[in-house]
Amino acid sequence: MTVTATATGTARAAAPAPTVTVTKTATVTATPKAAKVAATVPGDGTYLVGGDMKSGTYKTKGPADGSFGCYWERAKDSSGELNSIIANDNLNGSGLVTVRKGETFKSSGCQDWVKVS
């Protein structure tokens, strides 16, 4: 983003000298920070790998308190179609999953997923 500010002032000398106008312009350029990609993701949600979460291997301790199971899914896109699923599982205990950039990772009823490698 670039912001330009201009200030104009008038300086007057003792009479009968002419009026002098002075203009100063300053330009400031700011570079937006890149969005932070998470190394830990909540146990409920759908995440774009490389956008919302880092690629790599994640571990969960399993189902969240009061949950009957922990479901995870790796998909080639976020269409929700059965043929987009690469792999999935229902966990009753801890589990690991490796996700790659560009995939969609979905988790439901799980404790947080923490990146381990």
PDB file of C-alpha atoms in Angstrom, residues 32-38 50-52 54:
ATOM      1  CA  PRO A  32       1.576  -6.151   4.050  1.00  0.00           C
ATOM      2  CA  LYS A  33       2.673  -8.983   6.328  1.00  0.00           C
ATOM      3  CA  ALA A  34       2.051 -12.513   5.157  1.00  0.00           C
ATOM      4  CA  ALA A  35      -0.706 -14.375   6.981  1.00  0.00           C
ATOM      5  CA  LYS A  36       0.602 -16.602   9.723  1.00  0.00           C
ATOM      6  CA  VAL A  37       0.207 -20.303   8.956  1.00  0.00           C
ATOM      7  CA  ALA A  38      -0.657 -22.368  12.037  1.00  0.00           C
ATOM      8  CA  GLY A  50      -0.308 -24.244   3.196  1.00  0.00           C
ATOM      9  CA  GLY A  51      -2.876 -21.500   3.862  1.00  0.00           C
ATOM     10  CA  ASP A  52      -4.492 -22.210   7.249  1.00  0.00           C
ATOM     11  CA  LYS A  54       1.541 -25.904   7.634  1.00  0.00           C
TER      12      LYS A  54
END
